[in-house]
Each structure stands twice: as C-alpha cells, then as structure tokens.
Short mmCIF file of C-alpha atoms and ligand atoms in Angstrom, two decimals:
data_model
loop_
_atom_site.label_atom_id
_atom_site.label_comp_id
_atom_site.label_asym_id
_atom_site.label_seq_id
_atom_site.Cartn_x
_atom_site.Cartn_y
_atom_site.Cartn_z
CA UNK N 1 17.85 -24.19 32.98
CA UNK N 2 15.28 -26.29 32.07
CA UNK N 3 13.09 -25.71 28.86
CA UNK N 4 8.99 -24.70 29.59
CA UNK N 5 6.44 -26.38 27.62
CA UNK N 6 4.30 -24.45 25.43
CA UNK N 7 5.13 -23.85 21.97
CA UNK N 8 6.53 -20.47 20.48
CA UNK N 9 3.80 -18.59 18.36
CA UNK N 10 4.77 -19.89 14.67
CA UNK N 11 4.33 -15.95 13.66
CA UNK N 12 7.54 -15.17 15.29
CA UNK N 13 9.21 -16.99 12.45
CA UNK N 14 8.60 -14.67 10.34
CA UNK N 15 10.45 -11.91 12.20
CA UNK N 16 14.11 -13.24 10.80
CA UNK N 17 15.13 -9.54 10.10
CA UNK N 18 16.73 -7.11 12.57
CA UNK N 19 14.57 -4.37 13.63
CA UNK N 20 16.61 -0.84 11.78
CA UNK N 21 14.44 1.57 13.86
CA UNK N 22 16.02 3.29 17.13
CA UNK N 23 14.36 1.55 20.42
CA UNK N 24 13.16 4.89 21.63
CA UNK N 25 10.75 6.24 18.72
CA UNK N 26 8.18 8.84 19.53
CA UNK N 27 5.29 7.24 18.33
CA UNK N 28 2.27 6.99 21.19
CA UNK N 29 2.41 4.10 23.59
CA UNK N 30 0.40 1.86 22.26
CA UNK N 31 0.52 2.86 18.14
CA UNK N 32 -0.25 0.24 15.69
CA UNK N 33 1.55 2.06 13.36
CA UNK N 34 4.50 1.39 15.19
CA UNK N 35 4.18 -2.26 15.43
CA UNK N 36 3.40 -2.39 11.27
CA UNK N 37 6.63 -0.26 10.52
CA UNK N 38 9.12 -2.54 12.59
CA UNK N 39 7.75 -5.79 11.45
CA UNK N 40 7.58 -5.09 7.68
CA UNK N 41 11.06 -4.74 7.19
CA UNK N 42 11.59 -7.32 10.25
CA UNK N 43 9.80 -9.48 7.94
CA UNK N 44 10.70 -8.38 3.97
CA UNK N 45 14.35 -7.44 5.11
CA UNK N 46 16.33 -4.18 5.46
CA UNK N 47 16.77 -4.12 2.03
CA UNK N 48 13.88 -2.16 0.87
CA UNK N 49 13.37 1.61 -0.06
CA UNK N 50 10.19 3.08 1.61
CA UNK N 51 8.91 6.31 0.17
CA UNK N 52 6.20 8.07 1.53
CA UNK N 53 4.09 11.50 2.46
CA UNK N 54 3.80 13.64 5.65
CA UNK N 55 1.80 11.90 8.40
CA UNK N 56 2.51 10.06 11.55
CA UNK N 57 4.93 7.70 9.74
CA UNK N 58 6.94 10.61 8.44
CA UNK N 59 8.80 12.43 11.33
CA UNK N 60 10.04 9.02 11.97
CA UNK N 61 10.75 7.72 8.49
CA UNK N 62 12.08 11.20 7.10
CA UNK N 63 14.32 11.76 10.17
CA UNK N 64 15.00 15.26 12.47
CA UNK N 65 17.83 17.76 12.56
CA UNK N 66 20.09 15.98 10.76
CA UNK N 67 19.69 12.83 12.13
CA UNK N 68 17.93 9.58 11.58
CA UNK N 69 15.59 7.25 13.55
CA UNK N 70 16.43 3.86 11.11
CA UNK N 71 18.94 2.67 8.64
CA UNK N 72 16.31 2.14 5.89
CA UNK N 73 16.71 4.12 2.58
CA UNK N 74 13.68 6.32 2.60
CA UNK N 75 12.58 8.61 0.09
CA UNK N 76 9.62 11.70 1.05
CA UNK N 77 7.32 12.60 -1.12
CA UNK N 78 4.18 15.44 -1.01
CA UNK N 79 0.83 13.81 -0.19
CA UNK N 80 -0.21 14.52 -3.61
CA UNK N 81 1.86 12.57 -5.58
CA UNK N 82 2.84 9.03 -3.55
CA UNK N 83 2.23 6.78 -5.85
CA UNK N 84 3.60 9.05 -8.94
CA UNK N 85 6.85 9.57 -7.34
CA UNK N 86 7.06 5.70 -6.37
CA UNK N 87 6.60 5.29 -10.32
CA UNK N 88 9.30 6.91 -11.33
CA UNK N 89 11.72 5.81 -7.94
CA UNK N 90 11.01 2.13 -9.79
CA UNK N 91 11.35 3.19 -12.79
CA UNK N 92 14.88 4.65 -12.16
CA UNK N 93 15.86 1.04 -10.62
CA UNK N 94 14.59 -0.87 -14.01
CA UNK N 95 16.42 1.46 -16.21
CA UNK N 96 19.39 1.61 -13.39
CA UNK N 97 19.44 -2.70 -13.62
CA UNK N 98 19.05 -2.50 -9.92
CA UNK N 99 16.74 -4.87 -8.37
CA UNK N 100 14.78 -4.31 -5.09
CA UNK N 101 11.99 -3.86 -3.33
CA UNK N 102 10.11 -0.23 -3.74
CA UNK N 103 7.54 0.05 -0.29
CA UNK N 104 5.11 3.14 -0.75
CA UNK N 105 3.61 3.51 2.48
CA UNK N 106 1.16 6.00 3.29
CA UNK N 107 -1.23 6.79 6.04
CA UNK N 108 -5.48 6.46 4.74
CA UNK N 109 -5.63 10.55 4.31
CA UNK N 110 -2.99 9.76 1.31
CA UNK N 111 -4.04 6.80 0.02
CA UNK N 112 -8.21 7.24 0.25
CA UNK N 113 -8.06 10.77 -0.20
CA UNK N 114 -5.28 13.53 -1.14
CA UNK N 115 -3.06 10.99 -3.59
CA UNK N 116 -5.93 8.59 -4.45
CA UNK N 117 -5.96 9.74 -8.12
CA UNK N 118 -2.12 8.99 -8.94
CA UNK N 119 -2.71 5.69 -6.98
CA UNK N 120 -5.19 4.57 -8.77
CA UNK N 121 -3.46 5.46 -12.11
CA UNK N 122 -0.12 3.67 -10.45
CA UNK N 123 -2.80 0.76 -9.89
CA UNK N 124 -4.01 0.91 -13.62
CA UNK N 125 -0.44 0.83 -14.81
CA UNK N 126 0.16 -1.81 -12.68
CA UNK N 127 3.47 -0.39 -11.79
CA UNK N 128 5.81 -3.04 -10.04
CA UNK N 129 5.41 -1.58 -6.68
CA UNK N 130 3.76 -2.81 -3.22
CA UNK N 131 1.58 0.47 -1.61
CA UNK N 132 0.80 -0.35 1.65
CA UNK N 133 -2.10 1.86 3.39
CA UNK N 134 -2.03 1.69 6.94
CA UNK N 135 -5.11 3.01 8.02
CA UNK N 136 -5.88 4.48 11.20
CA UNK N 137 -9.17 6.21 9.47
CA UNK N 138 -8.50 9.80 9.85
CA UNK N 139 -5.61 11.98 9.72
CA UNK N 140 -4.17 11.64 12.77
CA UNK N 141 -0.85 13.83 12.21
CA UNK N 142 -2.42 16.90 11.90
CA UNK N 143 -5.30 16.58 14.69
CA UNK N 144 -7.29 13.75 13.76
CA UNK N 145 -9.53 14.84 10.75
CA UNK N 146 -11.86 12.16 9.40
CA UNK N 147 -11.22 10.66 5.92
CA UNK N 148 -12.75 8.73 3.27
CA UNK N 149 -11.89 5.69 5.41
CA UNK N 150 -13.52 6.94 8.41
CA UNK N 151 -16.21 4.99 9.57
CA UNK N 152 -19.97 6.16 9.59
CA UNK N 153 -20.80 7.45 13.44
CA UNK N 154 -17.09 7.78 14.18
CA UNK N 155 -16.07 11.42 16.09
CA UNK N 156 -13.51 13.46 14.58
CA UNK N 157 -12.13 16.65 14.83
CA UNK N 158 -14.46 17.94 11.80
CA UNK N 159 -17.25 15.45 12.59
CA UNK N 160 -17.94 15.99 16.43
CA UNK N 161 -20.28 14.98 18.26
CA UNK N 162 -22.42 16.76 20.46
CA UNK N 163 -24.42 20.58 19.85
CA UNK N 164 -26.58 21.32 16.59
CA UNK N 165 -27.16 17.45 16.39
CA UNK N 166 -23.90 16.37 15.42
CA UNK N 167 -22.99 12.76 15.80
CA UNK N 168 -19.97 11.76 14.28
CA UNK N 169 -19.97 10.80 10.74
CA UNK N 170 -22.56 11.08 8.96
CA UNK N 171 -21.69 9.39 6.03
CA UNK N 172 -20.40 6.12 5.38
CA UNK N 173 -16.52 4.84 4.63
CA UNK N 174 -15.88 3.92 1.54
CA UNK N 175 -13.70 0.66 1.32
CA UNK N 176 -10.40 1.40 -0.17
CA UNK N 177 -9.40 -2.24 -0.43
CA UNK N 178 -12.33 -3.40 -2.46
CA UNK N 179 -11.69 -0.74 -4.64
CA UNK N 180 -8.53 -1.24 -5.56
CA UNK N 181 -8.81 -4.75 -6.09
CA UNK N 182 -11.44 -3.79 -8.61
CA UNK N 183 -8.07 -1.87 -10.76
CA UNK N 184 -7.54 -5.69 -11.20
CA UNK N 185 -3.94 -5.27 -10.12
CA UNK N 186 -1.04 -7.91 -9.31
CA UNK N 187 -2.53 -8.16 -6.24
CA UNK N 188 -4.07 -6.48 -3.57
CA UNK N 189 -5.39 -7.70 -0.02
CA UNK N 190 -6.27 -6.15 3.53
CA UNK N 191 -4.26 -7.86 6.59
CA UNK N 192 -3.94 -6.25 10.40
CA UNK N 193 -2.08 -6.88 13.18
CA UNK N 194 -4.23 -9.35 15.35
CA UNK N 195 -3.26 -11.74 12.69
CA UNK N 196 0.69 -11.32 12.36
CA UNK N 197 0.66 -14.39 10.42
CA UNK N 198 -1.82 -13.99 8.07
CA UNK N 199 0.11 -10.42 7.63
CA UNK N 200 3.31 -11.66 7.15
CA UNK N 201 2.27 -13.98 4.36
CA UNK N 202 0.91 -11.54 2.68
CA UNK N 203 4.00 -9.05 2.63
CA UNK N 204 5.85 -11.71 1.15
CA UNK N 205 3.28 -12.90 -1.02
CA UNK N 206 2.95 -8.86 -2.15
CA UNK N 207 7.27 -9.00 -2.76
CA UNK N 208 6.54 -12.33 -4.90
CA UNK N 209 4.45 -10.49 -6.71
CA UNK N 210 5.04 -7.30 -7.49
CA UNK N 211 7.84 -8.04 -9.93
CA UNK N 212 4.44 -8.80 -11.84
CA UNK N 213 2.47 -5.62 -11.43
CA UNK N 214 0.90 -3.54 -8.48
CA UNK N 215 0.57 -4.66 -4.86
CA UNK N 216 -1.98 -3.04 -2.63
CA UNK N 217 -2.32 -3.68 1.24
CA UNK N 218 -5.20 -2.48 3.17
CA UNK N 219 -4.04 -2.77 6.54
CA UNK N 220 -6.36 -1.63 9.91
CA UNK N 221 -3.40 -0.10 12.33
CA UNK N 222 -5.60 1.70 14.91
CA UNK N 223 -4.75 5.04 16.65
CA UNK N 224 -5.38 5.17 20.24
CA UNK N 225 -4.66 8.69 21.14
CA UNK N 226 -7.04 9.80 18.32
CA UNK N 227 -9.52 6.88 18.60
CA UNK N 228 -10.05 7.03 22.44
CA UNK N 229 -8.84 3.29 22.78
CA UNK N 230 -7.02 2.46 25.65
CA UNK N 231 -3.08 1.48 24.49
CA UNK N 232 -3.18 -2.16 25.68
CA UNK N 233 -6.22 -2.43 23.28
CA UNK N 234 -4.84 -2.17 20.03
CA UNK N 235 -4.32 -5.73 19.20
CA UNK N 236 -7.92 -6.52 20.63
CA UNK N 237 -9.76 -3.84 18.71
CA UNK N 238 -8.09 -5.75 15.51
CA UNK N 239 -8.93 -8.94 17.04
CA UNK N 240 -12.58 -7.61 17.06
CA UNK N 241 -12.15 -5.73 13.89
CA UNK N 242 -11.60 -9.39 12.19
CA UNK N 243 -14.49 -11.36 14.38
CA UNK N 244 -17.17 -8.44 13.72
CA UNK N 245 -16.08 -8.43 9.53
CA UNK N 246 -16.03 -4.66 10.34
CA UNK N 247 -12.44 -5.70 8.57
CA UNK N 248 -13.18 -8.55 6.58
CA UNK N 249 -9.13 -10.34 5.65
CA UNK N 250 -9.33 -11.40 2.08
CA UNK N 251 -6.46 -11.30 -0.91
CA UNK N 252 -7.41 -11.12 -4.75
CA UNK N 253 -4.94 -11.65 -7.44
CA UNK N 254 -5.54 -9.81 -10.55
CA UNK N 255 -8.88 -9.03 -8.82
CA UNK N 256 -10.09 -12.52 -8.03
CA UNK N 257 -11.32 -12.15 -4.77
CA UNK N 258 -10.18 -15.07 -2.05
CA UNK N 259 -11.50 -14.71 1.56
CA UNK N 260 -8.24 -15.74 3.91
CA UNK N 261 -10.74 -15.91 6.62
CA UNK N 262 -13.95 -16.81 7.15
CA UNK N 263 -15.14 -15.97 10.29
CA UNK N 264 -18.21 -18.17 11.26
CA UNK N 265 -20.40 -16.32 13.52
CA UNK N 266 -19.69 -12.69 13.39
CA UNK N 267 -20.20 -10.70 16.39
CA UNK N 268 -22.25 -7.23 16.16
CA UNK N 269 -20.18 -4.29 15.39
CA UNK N 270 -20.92 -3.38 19.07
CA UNK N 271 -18.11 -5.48 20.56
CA UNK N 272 -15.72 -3.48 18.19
CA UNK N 273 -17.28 0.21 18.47
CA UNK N 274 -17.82 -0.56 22.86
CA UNK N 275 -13.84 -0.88 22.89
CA UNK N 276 -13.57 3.08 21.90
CA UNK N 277 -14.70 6.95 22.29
CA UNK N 278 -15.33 7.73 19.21
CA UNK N 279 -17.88 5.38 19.04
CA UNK N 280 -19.31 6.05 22.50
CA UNK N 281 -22.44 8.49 21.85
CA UNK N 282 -23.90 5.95 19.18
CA UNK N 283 -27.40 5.29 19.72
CA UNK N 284 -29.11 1.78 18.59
CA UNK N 285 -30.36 3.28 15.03
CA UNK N 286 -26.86 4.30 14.33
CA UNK N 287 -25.08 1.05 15.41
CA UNK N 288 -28.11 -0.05 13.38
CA UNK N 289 -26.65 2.00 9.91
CA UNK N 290 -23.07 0.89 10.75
CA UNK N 291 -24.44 -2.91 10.96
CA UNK N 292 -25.71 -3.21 7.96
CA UNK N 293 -22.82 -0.75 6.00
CA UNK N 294 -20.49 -3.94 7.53
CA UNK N 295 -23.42 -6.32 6.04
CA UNK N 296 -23.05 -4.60 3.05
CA UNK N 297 -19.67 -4.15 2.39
CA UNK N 298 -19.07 -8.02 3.66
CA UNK N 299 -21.95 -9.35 1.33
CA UNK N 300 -20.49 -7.24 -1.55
CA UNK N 301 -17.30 -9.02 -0.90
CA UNK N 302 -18.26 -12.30 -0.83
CA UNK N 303 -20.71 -12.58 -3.40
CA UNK N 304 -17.99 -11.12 -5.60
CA UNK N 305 -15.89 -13.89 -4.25
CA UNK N 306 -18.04 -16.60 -4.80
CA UNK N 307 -20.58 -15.59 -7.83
CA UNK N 308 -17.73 -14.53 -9.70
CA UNK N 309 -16.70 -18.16 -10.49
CA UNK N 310 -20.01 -19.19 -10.59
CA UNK N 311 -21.02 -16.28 -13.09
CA UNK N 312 -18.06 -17.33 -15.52
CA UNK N 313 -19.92 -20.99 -15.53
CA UNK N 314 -23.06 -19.42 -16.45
CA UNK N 315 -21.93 -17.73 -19.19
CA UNK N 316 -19.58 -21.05 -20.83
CA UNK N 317 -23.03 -22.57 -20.59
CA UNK N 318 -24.70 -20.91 -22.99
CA UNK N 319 -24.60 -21.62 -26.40
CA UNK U 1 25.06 2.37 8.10
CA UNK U 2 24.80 -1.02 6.08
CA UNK U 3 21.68 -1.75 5.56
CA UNK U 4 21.35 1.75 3.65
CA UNK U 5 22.41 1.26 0.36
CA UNK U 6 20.40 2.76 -1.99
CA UNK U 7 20.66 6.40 -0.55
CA UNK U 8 23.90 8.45 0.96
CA UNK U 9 20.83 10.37 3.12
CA UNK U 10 17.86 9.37 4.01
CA UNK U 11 15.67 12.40 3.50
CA UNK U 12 16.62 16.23 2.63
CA UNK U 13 18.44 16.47 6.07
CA UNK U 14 18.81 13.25 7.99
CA UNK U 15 21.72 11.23 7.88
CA UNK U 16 21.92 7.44 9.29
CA UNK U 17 25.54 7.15 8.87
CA UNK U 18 25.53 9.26 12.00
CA UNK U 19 24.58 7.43 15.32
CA UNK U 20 20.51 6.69 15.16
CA UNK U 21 18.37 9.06 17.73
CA UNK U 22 16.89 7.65 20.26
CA UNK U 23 14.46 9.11 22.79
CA UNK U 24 14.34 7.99 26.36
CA UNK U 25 10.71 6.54 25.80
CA UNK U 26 10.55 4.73 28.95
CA UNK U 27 10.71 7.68 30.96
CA UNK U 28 6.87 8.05 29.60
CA UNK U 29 5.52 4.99 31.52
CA UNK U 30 3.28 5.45 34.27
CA UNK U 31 3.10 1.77 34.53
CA UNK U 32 5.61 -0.90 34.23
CA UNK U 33 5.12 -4.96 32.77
CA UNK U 34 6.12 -7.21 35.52
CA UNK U 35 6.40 -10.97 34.71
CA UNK U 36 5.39 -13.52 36.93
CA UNK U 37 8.42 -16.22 35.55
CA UNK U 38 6.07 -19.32 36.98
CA UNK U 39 3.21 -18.67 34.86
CA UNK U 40 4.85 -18.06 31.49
CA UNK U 41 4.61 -20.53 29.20
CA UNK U 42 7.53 -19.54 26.68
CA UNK U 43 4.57 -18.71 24.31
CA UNK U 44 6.32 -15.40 23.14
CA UNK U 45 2.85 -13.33 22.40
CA UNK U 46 4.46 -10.57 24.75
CA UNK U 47 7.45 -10.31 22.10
CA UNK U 48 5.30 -10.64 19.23
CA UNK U 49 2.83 -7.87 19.47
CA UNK U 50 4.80 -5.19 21.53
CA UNK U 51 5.03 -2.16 18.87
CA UNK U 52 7.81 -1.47 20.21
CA UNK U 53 9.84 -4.76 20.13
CA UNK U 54 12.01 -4.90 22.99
CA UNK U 55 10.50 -7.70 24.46
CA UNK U 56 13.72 -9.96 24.38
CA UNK U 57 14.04 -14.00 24.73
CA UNK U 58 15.73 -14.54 27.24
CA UNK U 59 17.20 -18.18 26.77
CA UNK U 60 14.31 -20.52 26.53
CA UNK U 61 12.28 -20.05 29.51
CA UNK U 62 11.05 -16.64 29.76
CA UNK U 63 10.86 -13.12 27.71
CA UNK U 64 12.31 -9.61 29.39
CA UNK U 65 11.02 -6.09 28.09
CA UNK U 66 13.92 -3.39 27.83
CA UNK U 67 12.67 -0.92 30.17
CA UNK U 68 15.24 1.82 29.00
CA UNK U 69 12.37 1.99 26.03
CA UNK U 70 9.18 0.30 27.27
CA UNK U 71 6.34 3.37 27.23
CA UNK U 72 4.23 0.93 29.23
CA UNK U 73 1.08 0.03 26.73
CA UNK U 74 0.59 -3.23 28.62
CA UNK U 75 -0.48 -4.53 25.44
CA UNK U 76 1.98 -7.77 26.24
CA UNK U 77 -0.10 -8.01 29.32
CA UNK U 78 -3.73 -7.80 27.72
CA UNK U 79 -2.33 -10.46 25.34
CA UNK U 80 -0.47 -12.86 27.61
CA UNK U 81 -2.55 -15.72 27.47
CA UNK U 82 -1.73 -16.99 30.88
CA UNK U 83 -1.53 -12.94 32.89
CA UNK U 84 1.71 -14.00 33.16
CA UNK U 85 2.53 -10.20 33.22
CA UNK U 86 0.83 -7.31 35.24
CA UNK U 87 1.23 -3.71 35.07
CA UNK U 88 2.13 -1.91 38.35
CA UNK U 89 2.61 1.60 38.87
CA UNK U 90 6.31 3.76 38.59
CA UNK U 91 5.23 4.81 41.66
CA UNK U 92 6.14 1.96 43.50
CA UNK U 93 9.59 1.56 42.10
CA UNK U 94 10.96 4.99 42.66
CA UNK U 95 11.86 5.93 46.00
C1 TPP Z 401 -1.46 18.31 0.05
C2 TPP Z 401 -1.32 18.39 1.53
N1 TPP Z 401 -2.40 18.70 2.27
C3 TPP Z 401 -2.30 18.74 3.61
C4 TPP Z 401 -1.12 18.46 4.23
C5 TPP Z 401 -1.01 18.52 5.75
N2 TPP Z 401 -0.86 17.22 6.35
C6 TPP Z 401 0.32 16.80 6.86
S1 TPP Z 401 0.25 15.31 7.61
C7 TPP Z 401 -1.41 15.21 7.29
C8 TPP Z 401 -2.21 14.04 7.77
C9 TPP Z 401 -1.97 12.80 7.00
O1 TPP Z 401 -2.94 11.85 7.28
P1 TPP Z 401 -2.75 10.35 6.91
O2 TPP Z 401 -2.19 10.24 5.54
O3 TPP Z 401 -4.03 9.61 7.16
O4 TPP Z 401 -1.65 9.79 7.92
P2 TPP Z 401 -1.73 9.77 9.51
O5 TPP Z 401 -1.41 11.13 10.01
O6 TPP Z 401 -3.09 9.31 9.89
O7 TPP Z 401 -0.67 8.81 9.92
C10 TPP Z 401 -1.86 16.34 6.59
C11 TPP Z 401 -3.25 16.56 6.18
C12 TPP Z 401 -0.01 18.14 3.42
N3 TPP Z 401 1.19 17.86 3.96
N4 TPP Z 401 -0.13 18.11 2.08
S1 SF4 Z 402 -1.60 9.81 16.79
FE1 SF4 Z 402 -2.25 7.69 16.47
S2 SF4 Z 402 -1.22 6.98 14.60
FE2 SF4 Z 402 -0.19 8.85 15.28
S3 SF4 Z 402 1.55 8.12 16.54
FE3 SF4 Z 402 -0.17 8.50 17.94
S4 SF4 Z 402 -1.26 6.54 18.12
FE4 SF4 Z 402 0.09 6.41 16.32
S1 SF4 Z 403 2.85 -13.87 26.53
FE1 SF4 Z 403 2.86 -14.44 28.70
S2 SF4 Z 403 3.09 -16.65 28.73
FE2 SF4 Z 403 3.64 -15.97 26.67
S3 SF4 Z 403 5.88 -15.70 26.73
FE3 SF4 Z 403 4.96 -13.71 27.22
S4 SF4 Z 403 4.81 -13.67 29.46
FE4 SF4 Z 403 5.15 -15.80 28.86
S1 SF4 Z 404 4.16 -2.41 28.07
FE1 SF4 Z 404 4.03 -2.06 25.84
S2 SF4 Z 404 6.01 -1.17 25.31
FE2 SF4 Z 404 6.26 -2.12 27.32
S3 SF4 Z 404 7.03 -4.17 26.89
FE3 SF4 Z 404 4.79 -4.32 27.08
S4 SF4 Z 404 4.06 -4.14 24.99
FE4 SF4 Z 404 6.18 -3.39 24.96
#
C-alpha cells in the first residue's frame, strides 16, 4: 500500500475525541447542526455536561422512550430559563468541588429571543459557563418561524412572501454576537463550520476561559430543509457567509474586539442569498437594504475593533 | 456508559446505560457517494465536514463513508477538492 501525496487537512487534528452520538441520528441530511454537535465534544472531549431547551437539538440531546441517542450527560431545561438553569447546574459543581465543563447550547429562538433576558444577566454575572448559540435564524423545530436573528428579506413561516405585498422580513436581524460581546464578558466570538479550524480554536479557547467568566459563541449552522438550500450546500453557504461578511469571524475578550479574519474583497451578499429560497423573490432594492445592513453591521464591528485602541490613545493624550 | 458521569439519566426518561438508538438513516438516501480511489488525494475534507461523521480512513490512501448511516447530502462531494467522489442514484444499485 503505498502512501498518496497530499497532506491531511490540519483541522482534523482537532477531532482527537470519539464521536458519543449514535451513527443513525434523525437530524435532516445535510444539517449543520449536526455537524456542530458531533465535533464539539469530538473536539472539547466527552467529558462535558450540555444543558439546553426544546428545539432541533433537543429530541436528540434529551433522548426518546427511554432511550438515548449519546453518552453525554445532558441536562433539559424550558426555553425560558437556559442560561438561569446553567447558573445554578455550575454553581452546584463549585459548591460540589467538581470541576468540568458546563456547555449551554441553544438554538437562536432561545438565545436571541425567548431566554435572551436570563442570558444576558448570566453574561453580566459573568457566570463560568460557555453558551453556545447555534443559529440557523428561525425556529426551525416548530415550523420555521423567523427570529430576532433572522435576516431582513428572509421567508418564514410568519414572514412569507408573496399576496398583500409580503416579502420576507421586513425588518432587520439584530446581531446577537456583537451584543453580547458588548456584556464585556470572558469572552465571546462567532465561528461556523466552513472554518473547522478557526472553530475549533475557539471552543478550546472558550474552555480556557471560562474558568474566568462567561463564554459566548455565535455560531452560523444553516438549516436546509427550512432555508431552501440544497444539503450538499451547507458548508458553501458558510463558506459564502464568511467571504460576503454577511458573518463576519471575530473573538473579543472582555469585549475587546479582534477580527480572526479579514476577508479582503468581500463579495455582494448576492453570492450568499443566490445559494437559497428564502432569499429567492428579493428584488435589487432589497438586496440593496440587506447590503448595506452587512455594511453596517461589518463597519460597526470594525471600527469598534480598531478605534477602540485608538480612542484609549486619544484620551491618555490629553492633559 | 463511561463517558456519562455526571448523571445516572440523561434527561427525565432516557437512559444511555441502555444500548444507544440508532435509526437506519441510510435507508433515506436517494443518492449514494461513490469514490473514484485514483483521484483522491488523502486530503480528508470528505471526513471532515460530513455532519454525520462516518466518513472513515481507511489506512492511508483513501476515506470510506459507512453507508449503513450515510443519508446521502453529498456535501463530501461538493467539497472534495479533486470530485474525487460523485453521487449516483439508489436506483442503480438495487436490483
Ligand atoms: C417558552 C416556550 N415557547 C415556545 C415553545 C415551543 N418551541 C419548542 S421548540 C421551539 C423552537 C426553538 O427554536 P430555536 O431555539 O431557534 O431552535 P431550532 O428549532 O431552530 O433548532 C419552540 C418555539 C417552548 N418550548 N417554550
Ligand atoms: S429543520 Fe433544519 S436545523 Fe432542524 S434538523 Fe432539519 S436541517 Fe437541521
Ligand atoms: S475530499 Fe476527495 S480527495 Fe480529499 S480525501 Fe476525500 S475523496 Fe479524497
Ligand atoms: S453523502 Fe453526506 S452523509 Fe453521506 S458520507 Fe457524504 S457527507 Fe456523509
């Protein structure tokens, strides 16, 4: 047997853990969810207790007639109250003397939406936790609802497209990641799963530091069945996500704002939204308003990055 | 199971000291990931991104999906860098 050239992607490296999900998992061909659930503990271990709310995740994670799909310790908790009930799950480990690694993971509907105000007290606290939002912008579990992360234009159950002028969306996301970075926690950062190695540093990175304070990852997992992407498109459409800055990867530690990519000519949002449905009846002025929301949201994020530093020499300057 | 040691269950009801369940998710595929062994370059994207990931090594020349589970996203084919890998329909394998 003789060995090929070529070199092994270094992001398999990462993957040192076994996989504790069942092969046969009903998740939709094609689910990015289903990718970021085996790799994180693939990556941060089997020894981890995920807790989390009803959603796509949760048939799987919570288990069905008295069996289970994994071997992880998982704890469910009501969409209200994720981050709460992670609190006090950590909370019982301090006081306990056990130490491990507490994962709440939670679909966008939970984090952006139903149980945004306990996380953002959670992220206040800074409770030593990592919440990681994987965000398939809408709630896909229950019919595919839009949510605070879904994008302006996109078509959702409750923002269709089509009689009495409806076209999707017709307001824009708001950007969950940013605004959790702003709580100034441990540290917070977006990641997706074009860039498994960019993701993978940044789970560990987020298990380094949580034993400091709160850990939030923003993480673009899309849905095909409820974005009208075909299933072999999943990686791309984060591929494109990245190269468009419709999902800009960045990390900020204790809200100091680091792009981990800079991508040097973005592309228009149009080789992202082409790729799927919901995006398919969008005329030229609303590409147009999605453009510059991206614009936006990527100028916001930068000039934080950058006039931050240069804001803090400004003010040592004056006397 | 082992690696479950911070809970005797893992939710209200399930139990993974009992055997795991498993669906027969390759029984969904309308299309099925056939390698071509000559143009893979041992690169291992096909292992890497499949969500599911039963893409296996298989020692170190080529990579071999487990069709009892593959659901046939031909995502390892979209990203195999050299179309080392094309989908073809069940059809054609079931008599
Ligand atoms: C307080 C509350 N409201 C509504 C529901 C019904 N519900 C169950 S799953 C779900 C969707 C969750 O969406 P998301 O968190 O985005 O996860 P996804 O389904 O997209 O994976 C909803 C609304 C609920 N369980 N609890
Ligand atoms: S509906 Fe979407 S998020 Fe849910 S399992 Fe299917 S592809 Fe995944
Ligand atoms: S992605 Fe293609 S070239 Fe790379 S290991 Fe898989 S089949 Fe071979
Ligand atoms: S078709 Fe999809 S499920 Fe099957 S091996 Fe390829 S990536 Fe995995």
């Amino acid at each position: 047997m003789t060995k090929k050239k070529g070199k092994l992607t270094k992001a398999l490296d990462h993957l040192i853990h076994d996989d504790p999900f069942s092969k046969g998992v009903a998740f939709c061909p094609g689910c990015g969810l289903e990718l970021l659930l085996r790799i994180i503990p693939r990556v941060l271990g089997n020894d981890i207790v995920i807790t989390g709310t009803p959603s796509c995740s949760a048939p799987v994670l919570l288990g069905q007639n008295n069996r289970s799909w994994h071997t992880l310790s998982y704890f469910g908790t009501l969409m209200t109250g994720a981050a709460a009930n992670a609190t006090g799950l950590v909370r019982y480990y301090r006081k306990a003397g056990i130490e491990n690694t507490v994962v709440c993971f939670n679909g966008d509907g939970t984090a952006a939406d139903i149980g945004f105000g306990n996380l953002s007290g959670a992220a206040e606290r800074n409770e030593p936790f990592i919440y990681i939002c994987y965000d398939n912008e809408g709630y896909m579990n229950t019919g595919i609802q839009k949510s605070g992360t879904t994008p302006f234009g996109a078509v959702t159950s409750t923002t269709p497209h089509g009689a009495r002028a409806l076209r999707g969306k017709n307001v824009r996301r708001m950007n969950l990641g940013l605004q959790m970075a702003m709580h100034k926690i441990s540290y917070a950062a977006t990641a997706t799963l074009s860039d498994l190695d960019d993701l993978a540093k940044k789970l560990k990175k987020a298990k380094e530091m949580k034993t400091q304070g709160f850990c939030f990852l923003h993480i673009l997992a899309p849905c095909p069945t409820g974005w009208g992407l075909a299933p072999d498109h999943t990686i791309e459409a984060c591929r494109r996500a990245v190269k468009t800055n419709y999902f800009p990867l960045w990390e900020a530690i204790n809200g100091r704002i680091r792009m981990t990519r800079i991508v040097k000519k973005p592309k228009p949002v149009e080789t992202y939204t082409r790729l799927m449905k919901k995006f398919a009846h969008l005329s030229q002025a609303d590409l147009g308003i999605l453009q510059d929301d991206i614009d936006y949201e990527y100028c916001v994020l930068g000039g934080l990055s950058v006039l931050e530093s240069e804001c803090r020499l400004a003010l040592s300057d004056e006397d | 199971m082992a690696s479950n040691k911070y809970f005797k269950h893992e939710g209200p009801w399930s139990d993974a000291n009992d055997p795991l369940m498993c669906s027969d998710t390759g029984d969904w595929r309308t299309k099925r990931p056939v390698l071509d062994k000559h143009k893979c370059i041992f690169c291992g994207f096909c292992a890497l991104y499949c969500p599911i990931q039963i893409v296996e090594m298989k020692g170190q020349t080529h990579f071999e999906a487990d069709l009892s589970f593959c659901k046939g996203c031909g995502i390892c084919a979209k990203e195999c860098p050299k179309d080392a890998i094309v989908m073809i329909s069940e059809g054609n394998f079931k008599k």
